[in-house]
């Protein structure tokens, strides 16, 4: 599930091109940093650096500054030739549901120093459960069938209660059960509410 989210984040990733006006000339150093525009806490994230046309040894550092302090996203590393380098990092849970933070990149060499800041959004990871059933919509009283995925066996049973006459409650209650293969001996019951639908 999180791999799919990360693939999607690549499509909406922010591309931070750290080019000074002098670096637009051929042969001048070029710096590029790639990081998702939206980062999730308690989930592995990745930051990548592409350093090209270097004419001196440089030290590269990246960090996030926020209300909870400064956090390094990458181990400081030294580069003396063209390099593409990625580092993984995991952010701790934040007190707010989401927070805008400042991403700072610092590249320094003997004759050249470059600093760039940009804003990214940090959100707490949400727990989500996906259940595949044999059809997308169930009418009241219908039940689902098992869908097998390797070691996992999912069984969805939906019992929809009819809306009480005269009630202003526009939701229909249903319960959904998810079973793991019997060798694991585990089961998980999820109770939730669905919006009212016309049948």
XYZ file of N, CA and C in Angstrom:
597
model
N 0.824 -1.181 0.000
C 0.000 0.000 0.000
C 0.868 1.244 0.000
N 1.889 1.291 0.846
C 2.734 2.481 0.931
C 3.632 2.612 -0.281
N 3.977 1.484 -0.940
C 4.766 1.560 -2.167
C 3.968 2.278 -3.241
N 2.651 1.978 -3.345
C 1.807 2.650 -4.319
C 1.716 4.136 -4.020
N 1.616 4.500 -2.741
C 1.553 5.906 -2.361
C 2.835 6.613 -2.751
N 3.980 5.945 -2.557
C 5.250 6.573 -2.894
C 5.381 6.739 -4.399
N 4.866 5.777 -5.175
C 4.902 5.913 -6.627
C 4.061 7.106 -7.056
N 2.895 7.277 -6.432
C 2.050 8.420 -6.726
C 2.736 9.717 -6.326
N 3.410 9.719 -5.181
C 4.114 10.918 -4.735
C 5.198 11.317 -5.725
N 5.788 10.329 -6.426
C 6.807 10.658 -7.426
C 6.203 11.510 -8.530
N 4.924 11.250 -8.873
C 4.273 12.024 -9.913
C 4.025 13.458 -9.476
N 3.801 13.655 -8.176
C 3.533 15.003 -7.687
C 4.688 15.523 -6.846
N 5.837 14.919 -7.047
C 7.014 15.345 -6.285
C 7.409 16.755 -6.669
N 7.969 17.415 -5.710
C 8.501 18.735 -5.952
C 9.926 18.535 -6.436
N 10.273 19.180 -7.492
C 11.627 19.097 -8.015
C 12.311 20.399 -7.661
N 13.248 20.306 -6.751
C 13.957 21.499 -6.313
C 15.247 21.597 -7.110
N 15.255 22.443 -8.107
C 16.458 22.607 -8.923
C 17.266 23.744 -8.322
N 18.395 23.408 -7.782
C 19.236 24.392 -7.113
C 20.292 24.883 -8.092
N 19.889 25.801 -8.939
C 20.801 26.325 -9.939
C 20.990 27.821 -9.708
N 22.208 28.250 -9.543
C 22.471 29.687 -9.460
C 22.574 30.212 -10.875
N 22.510 31.505 -11.048
C 22.584 32.065 -12.392
C 23.904 31.705 -13.055
N 24.982 31.621 -12.283
C 26.288 31.266 -12.846
C 26.322 29.816 -13.297
N 25.532 28.950 -12.643
C 25.600 27.526 -12.964
C 24.846 27.185 -14.241
N 24.178 28.175 -14.874
C 23.514 27.924 -16.135
C 24.522 27.827 -17.273
N 25.726 28.303 -17.051
C 26.778 28.225 -18.059
C 27.294 26.799 -18.151
N 27.675 26.365 -19.367
C 28.251 25.018 -19.492
C 29.519 24.897 -18.654
N 29.690 23.752 -18.019
C 30.887 23.509 -17.222
C 30.786 23.986 -15.789
N 29.761 24.749 -15.446
C 29.570 25.205 -14.070
C 28.824 24.120 -13.291
N 29.043 24.028 -11.958
C 28.364 22.984 -11.176
C 26.840 23.135 -11.204
N 26.173 21.986 -11.222
C 24.706 21.957 -11.200
C 24.273 21.048 -10.061
N 23.283 21.519 -9.274
C 22.793 20.776 -8.119
C 21.295 20.583 -8.273
N 20.845 19.364 -8.005
C 19.418 19.086 -8.042
C 19.074 18.174 -6.867
N 17.948 18.488 -6.194
C 17.477 17.684 -5.065
C 16.030 17.303 -5.342
N 15.716 16.017 -5.141
C 14.346 15.537 -5.328
C 13.819 15.029 -4.001
N 12.627 15.510 -3.631
C 11.984 15.091 -2.391
C 10.474 15.226 -2.599
N 9.647 14.330 -2.037
C 8.196 14.484 -2.191
C 7.718 15.806 -1.591
N 6.707 16.398 -2.203
C 6.155 17.647 -1.684
C 5.335 17.406 -0.427
N 4.938 16.150 -0.203
C 4.175 15.780 0.986
C 4.857 14.580 1.633
N 5.333 14.755 2.863
C 6.023 13.696 3.597
C 5.090 13.139 4.663
N 5.187 11.823 4.922
C 4.369 11.188 5.949
C 5.246 10.745 7.110
N 4.727 10.905 8.332
C 5.467 10.496 9.525
C 5.427 8.980 9.666
N 6.390 8.436 10.399
C 6.471 7.010 10.718
C 6.466 6.116 9.474
N 6.914 6.654 8.344
C 6.970 5.935 7.080
C 8.293 6.258 6.396
N 8.994 5.271 5.859
C 10.255 5.589 5.177
C 10.030 6.515 3.980
N 10.765 7.585 3.929
C 10.739 8.545 2.825
C 12.136 8.611 2.236
N 12.279 9.270 1.090
C 13.573 9.301 0.424
C 13.871 10.701 -0.102
N 15.134 11.106 -0.010
C 15.621 12.342 -0.608
C 16.789 11.965 -1.511
N 16.826 12.546 -2.717
C 17.885 12.219 -3.678
C 18.592 13.492 -4.136
N 19.882 13.370 -4.354
C 20.727 14.476 -4.798
C 21.365 14.094 -6.125
N 21.383 15.026 -7.077
C 22.109 14.830 -8.331
C 23.079 15.996 -8.463
N 24.362 15.701 -8.373
C 25.409 16.720 -8.449
C 26.166 16.490 -9.748
N 26.262 17.536 -10.571
C 26.806 17.372 -11.917
C 27.769 18.513 -12.251
N 28.774 18.211 -13.035
C 29.781 19.186 -13.481
C 30.503 19.850 -12.315
N 30.857 19.078 -11.302
C 31.574 19.644 -10.157
C 33.009 19.973 -10.560
N 33.487 21.133 -10.106
C 34.875 21.506 -10.378
C 35.700 21.568 -9.096
N 35.093 21.183 -7.969
C 35.788 21.130 -6.686
C 35.051 20.162 -5.762
N 35.695 19.768 -4.683
C 35.078 18.891 -3.690
C 34.083 19.702 -2.865
N 32.862 19.172 -2.720
C 31.831 19.876 -1.949
C 31.275 18.960 -0.858
N 30.753 19.587 0.195
C 30.073 18.889 1.283
C 28.584 19.199 1.163
N 27.741 18.157 1.238
C 26.295 18.310 1.040
C 25.569 17.933 2.327
N 24.575 18.770 2.683
C 23.796 18.552 3.902
C 22.347 18.976 3.629
N 21.361 18.211 4.143
C 19.942 18.561 4.006
C 19.243 18.348 5.338
N 18.335 19.275 5.687
C 17.622 19.157 6.963
C 16.244 19.801 6.869
N 15.381 19.440 7.828
C 14.054 20.047 7.972
C 14.047 20.898 9.228
N 13.521 22.122 9.133
C 13.339 22.973 10.301
C 11.839 23.152 10.521
N 11.408 22.914 11.780
C 9.990 23.028 12.100
C 9.824 23.408 13.558
N 8.567 23.402 14.008
C 8.286 23.737 15.408
C 8.867 22.696 16.354
N 9.095 21.455 15.877
C 9.648 20.407 16.725
C 11.161 20.337 16.639
N 11.792 21.310 15.971
C 13.250 21.372 15.933
C 13.808 21.124 14.543
N 15.114 20.913 14.482
C 15.804 20.653 13.223
C 16.137 19.170 13.139
N 15.855 18.575 11.992
C 16.119 17.148 11.799
C 16.886 16.956 10.493
N 17.998 16.246 10.572
C 18.810 15.960 9.394
C 18.123 14.894 8.544
N 18.034 15.126 7.235
C 17.412 14.162 6.329
C 18.436 13.254 5.673
N 19.680 13.672 5.714
C 20.730 12.922 5.035
C 22.010 13.052 5.831
N 22.785 11.984 5.862
C 24.108 12.099 6.460
C 24.921 13.053 5.596
N 25.680 13.915 6.234
C 26.537 14.825 5.482
C 27.516 13.989 4.664
N 27.651 14.315 3.386
C 28.588 13.554 2.556
C 29.422 14.486 1.693
N 30.594 13.989 1.295
C 31.548 14.762 0.505
C 31.592 14.172 -0.895
N 31.554 15.059 -1.905
C 31.541 14.637 -3.299
C 32.617 15.405 -4.053
N 33.381 14.689 -4.905
C 34.386 15.381 -5.707
C 34.177 15.172 -7.204
N 33.190 14.349 -7.590
C 32.863 14.147 -9.003
C 31.353 13.951 -9.123
N 30.848 13.861 -10.341
C 29.409 13.707 -10.567
C 28.865 12.551 -9.737
N 27.714 12.799 -9.113
C 27.160 11.760 -8.245
C 25.648 11.898 -8.145
N 24.972 10.736 -8.155
C 23.551 10.657 -7.821
C 23.480 9.860 -6.532
N 22.898 10.446 -5.482
C 22.922 9.840 -4.149
C 21.543 9.974 -3.512
N 21.029 8.873 -2.942
C 19.736 8.901 -2.244
C 19.909 8.435 -0.806
N 19.149 9.025 0.102
C 19.123 8.627 1.507
C 17.675 8.439 1.936
N 17.438 7.438 2.786
C 16.108 7.225 3.371
C 16.066 7.846 4.756
N 14.895 8.314 5.137
C 14.704 8.884 6.469
C 13.273 8.627 6.907
N 13.045 8.669 8.223
C 11.709 8.505 8.795
C 11.481 9.629 9.790
N 10.366 10.320 9.646
C 10.042 11.430 10.542
C 9.167 10.941 11.688
N 9.347 11.505 12.888
C 8.486 11.128 14.016
C 7.096 11.746 13.861
N 6.131 11.184 14.554
C 4.760 11.696 14.535
C 4.740 13.138 15.038
N 3.956 13.999 14.371
C 3.839 15.400 14.775
C 2.551 15.589 15.562
N 2.510 16.622 16.408
C 1.339 16.836 17.264
C 0.119 17.272 16.454
N 0.315 18.104 15.436
C -0.791 18.517 14.573
C -0.983 17.456 13.490
N -2.162 17.445 12.852
C -2.392 16.442 11.807
C -1.509 16.685 10.593
N -1.207 17.940 10.315
C -0.245 18.259 9.263
C 0.468 19.562 9.608
N 1.638 19.727 9.027
C 2.463 20.888 9.357
C 3.365 21.219 8.172
N 3.444 22.507 7.840
C 4.378 22.951 6.809
C 5.734 23.155 7.464
N 6.767 22.592 6.839
C 8.117 22.699 7.387
C 9.054 23.210 6.300
N 10.205 23.687 6.727
C 11.190 24.244 5.813
C 12.279 23.216 5.519
N 12.474 22.919 4.242
C 13.548 22.028 3.804
C 14.740 22.895 3.431
N 15.880 22.608 4.006
C 17.082 23.402 3.771
C 18.185 22.513 3.207
N 18.817 22.964 2.124
C 19.942 22.246 1.520
C 21.147 23.172 1.526
N 22.276 22.632 1.965
C 23.517 23.406 2.074
C 24.622 22.643 1.345
N 25.237 23.300 0.357
C 26.348 22.710 -0.397
C 27.516 23.677 -0.302
N 28.658 23.182 0.175
C 29.801 24.072 0.410
C 31.084 23.443 -0.108
N 31.850 24.252 -0.821
C 33.172 23.856 -1.301
C 34.180 24.925 -0.915
N 35.461 24.757 -1.281
C 36.487 25.744 -0.922
C 36.218 27.137 -1.496
N 35.650 27.213 -2.714
C 35.424 28.525 -3.337
C 33.951 28.812 -3.593
N 33.094 27.902 -3.242
C 31.678 28.065 -3.578
C 30.810 27.592 -2.419
N 29.757 28.356 -2.127
C 28.795 27.953 -1.098
C 27.394 28.215 -1.623
N 26.496 27.255 -1.425
C 25.139 27.373 -1.926
C 24.147 26.949 -0.854
N 23.102 27.765 -0.637
C 22.032 27.466 0.320
C 20.692 27.660 -0.369
N 19.752 26.762 -0.103
C 18.411 26.883 -0.667
C 17.399 26.358 0.332
N 16.263 27.076 0.459
C 15.170 26.637 1.333
C 13.897 26.513 0.512
N 13.072 25.530 0.892
C 11.782 25.316 0.261
C 10.824 24.771 1.320
N 9.528 24.845 1.058
C 8.528 24.375 2.019
C 7.927 23.050 1.555
N 7.777 22.107 2.495
C 7.099 20.835 2.227
C 6.063 20.604 3.327
N 5.100 19.743 3.056
C 4.043 19.437 4.015
C 4.339 18.102 4.686
N 4.240 18.058 6.013
C 4.418 16.814 6.770
C 3.068 16.437 7.366
N 2.613 15.194 7.097
C 1.338 14.708 7.626
C 1.557 13.420 8.396
N 0.746 13.222 9.437
C 0.789 11.964 10.177
C 0.223 10.851 9.309
N 0.835 9.679 9.415
C 0.373 8.508 8.671
C -0.978 8.084 9.228
N -1.891 7.745 8.348
C -3.212 7.263 8.745
C -3.268 5.759 8.509
N -3.969 5.038 9.378
C -4.167 3.608 9.164
C -5.348 3.418 8.225
N -5.125 2.671 7.165
C -6.160 2.436 6.173
C -6.220 0.936 5.902
N -7.422 0.397 5.804
C -7.599 -1.020 5.498
C -8.362 -1.120 4.184
N -7.807 -1.858 3.236
C -8.470 -2.098 1.963
C -8.949 -3.539 1.935
N -10.198 -3.735 1.536
C -10.756 -5.079 1.440
C -11.293 -5.248 0.031
N -10.879 -6.310 -0.648
C -11.382 -6.591 -1.983
C -12.515 -7.593 -1.874
N -13.636 -7.274 -2.502
C -14.785 -8.182 -2.518
C -15.127 -8.508 -3.963
N -16.135 -9.356 -4.160
C -16.470 -9.799 -5.511
C -17.215 -8.754 -6.335
N -17.765 -7.719 -5.716
C -18.425 -6.649 -6.464
C -18.334 -5.345 -5.675
N -18.443 -4.208 -6.346
C -18.223 -2.934 -5.658
C -19.364 -2.458 -4.770
N -20.628 -2.851 -5.055
C -21.771 -2.359 -4.284
C -22.615 -3.542 -3.818
N -23.020 -3.519 -2.553
C -23.892 -4.546 -1.985
C -25.228 -3.916 -1.616
N -26.331 -4.615 -1.925
C -27.658 -4.161 -1.527
C -27.962 -4.722 -0.149
N -28.936 -4.138 0.596
C -29.263 -4.641 1.930
C -29.572 -6.139 1.905
N -28.951 -6.880 2.835
C -29.182 -8.314 2.944
C -28.230 -9.171 2.130
N -27.512 -8.599 1.172
C -26.566 -9.380 0.380
C -25.288 -9.610 1.174
N -24.562 -10.671 0.824
C -23.277 -10.918 1.476
C -22.220 -11.156 0.412
N -20.972 -10.896 0.794
C -19.867 -11.023 -0.149
C -19.304 -12.425 -0.176
N -18.370 -12.645 -1.082
C -17.682 -13.925 -1.189
C -16.189 -13.717 -0.973
N -15.490 -14.823 -0.774
C -14.059 -14.758 -0.494
C -13.271 -14.369 -1.744
N -12.228 -13.610 -1.518
C -11.274 -13.280 -2.566
C -9.918 -13.701 -2.036
N -9.208 -14.565 -2.755
C -7.939 -15.114 -2.268
C -6.755 -14.376 -2.877
N -5.752 -14.098 -2.057
C -4.493 -13.494 -2.494
C -3.357 -14.246 -1.826
N -2.838 -15.275 -2.425
C -1.715 -16.007 -1.854
C -2.050 -16.547 -0.478
N -1.318 -16.095 0.557
C -1.549 -16.558 1.920
C -2.763 -15.906 2.562
N -3.223 -14.780 1.990
C -4.338 -14.053 2.590
C -5.657 -14.554 2.033
N -6.635 -14.701 2.902
C -7.988 -15.036 2.486
C -8.907 -13.991 3.108
N -9.620 -13.249 2.276
C -10.490 -12.196 2.788
C -11.947 -12.613 2.594
N -12.756 -12.409 3.617
C -14.184 -12.694 3.505
C -14.925 -11.471 4.001
N -15.736 -10.883 3.152
C -16.482 -9.696 3.540
C -17.952 -10.054 3.669
N -18.522 -9.785 4.812
C -19.941 -10.042 5.047
C -20.566 -8.716 5.429
N -21.464 -8.228 4.602
C -22.053 -6.929 4.873
C -23.532 -7.093 5.180
N -23.902 -6.752 6.388
C -25.306 -6.785 6.795
C -25.754 -5.348 6.977
N -26.530 -4.859 6.041
C -26.957 -3.472 6.123
C -28.303 -3.391 6.829
N -28.354 -2.527 7.806
C -29.612 -2.323 8.529
C -30.442 -1.289 7.775
N -31.725 -1.554 7.666
C -32.606 -0.606 6.997
C -32.731 0.666 7.839
N -32.889 1.790 7.178
C -33.088 3.044 7.888
C -34.435 2.988 8.607
N -34.418 3.386 9.866
C -35.658 3.351 10.644
C -36.649 4.373 10.096
N -37.923 3.981 9.899
C -38.919 4.933 9.391
C -39.019 6.151 10.305
N -39.073 7.322 9.711
C -39.210 8.556 10.477
C -37.902 9.064 11.052
N -36.824 8.331 10.896
C -35.536 8.750 11.446
C -34.848 9.719 10.487
N -34.150 10.686 11.043
C -33.390 11.623 10.219
C -31.962 11.135 9.997
N -31.642 9.963 10.534
C -30.300 9.398 10.388
C -30.115 8.940 8.940
N -29.213 9.570 8.223
C -29.017 9.257 6.817
C -27.855 8.297 6.589
N -27.489 7.540 7.608
C -26.413 6.562 7.434
C -26.967 5.159 7.582
N -26.339 4.216 6.942
C -26.697 2.804 7.073
C -25.516 2.118 7.734
N -25.772 1.405 8.792
C -24.704 0.724 9.522
C -24.415 -0.618 8.859
N -23.144 -0.922 8.713
C -22.783 -2.266 8.270
C -21.509 -2.677 8.974
N -21.339 -3.983 9.096
C -20.105 -4.476 9.702
C -19.361 -5.293 8.668
N -18.069 -5.245 8.755
C -17.207 -5.874 7.778
C -16.216 -6.739 8.527
N -16.105 -7.992 8.144
C -15.144 -8.854 8.828
C -14.043 -9.253 7.870
N -12.846 -9.310 8.378
C -11.680 -9.654 7.581
C -10.972 -10.792 8.292
N -10.767 -11.899 7.611
C -10.146 -13.060 8.233
C -8.810 -13.355 7.579
N -7.814 -13.646 8.394
C -6.549 -14.138 7.873
C -6.641 -15.644 7.747
N -5.763 -16.209 6.951
C -5.756 -17.659 6.772
C -5.675 -18.334 8.138
N -6.364 -19.450 8.288
C -6.507 -20.095 9.595
C -5.175 -20.436 10.249
N -4.109 -20.606 9.476
C -2.812 -20.937 10.081
C -2.304 -19.808 10.974
N -2.753 -18.575 10.725
C -2.347 -17.464 11.573
C -3.223 -17.351 12.813
N -4.458 -17.853 12.722
C -5.366 -17.833 13.863
C -5.744 -16.437 14.320
N -5.828 -15.487 13.398
C -6.166 -14.109 13.749
C -7.419 -13.688 13.007
N -8.188 -12.803 13.598
C -9.295 -12.192 12.874
C -9.424 -10.751 13.332
N -9.958 -9.930 12.466
C -10.086 -8.505 12.741
C -11.487 -8.077 12.343
N -12.203 -7.459 13.254
C -13.546 -6.956 12.962
C -13.486 -5.446 12.874
N -14.062 -4.920 11.830
C -14.083 -3.479 11.628
C -15.537 -3.058 11.581
N -15.911 -2.113 12.409
C -17.271 -1.581 12.370
C -17.172 -0.151 11.863
N -18.004 0.160 10.902
C -17.957 1.497 10.326
C -19.354 1.890 9.855
N -19.485 3.084 9.354
C -20.752 3.586 8.855
C -20.573 4.027 7.415
N -21.581 3.755 6.601
C -21.534 4.158 5.198
C -22.637 5.169 4.943
N -22.423 6.073 3.991
C -23.490 7.031 3.679
C -24.699 6.319 3.077
N -25.874 6.892 3.293
C -27.111 6.319 2.770
C -27.079 6.337 1.248
N -27.556 5.275 0.633
C -27.595 5.188 -0.819
C -28.997 4.769 -1.233
N -29.427 5.194 -2.403
C -30.728 4.731 -2.890
C -30.508 3.449 -3.665
N -31.357 2.481 -3.413
C -31.173 1.152 -4.010
C -32.145 0.981 -5.127
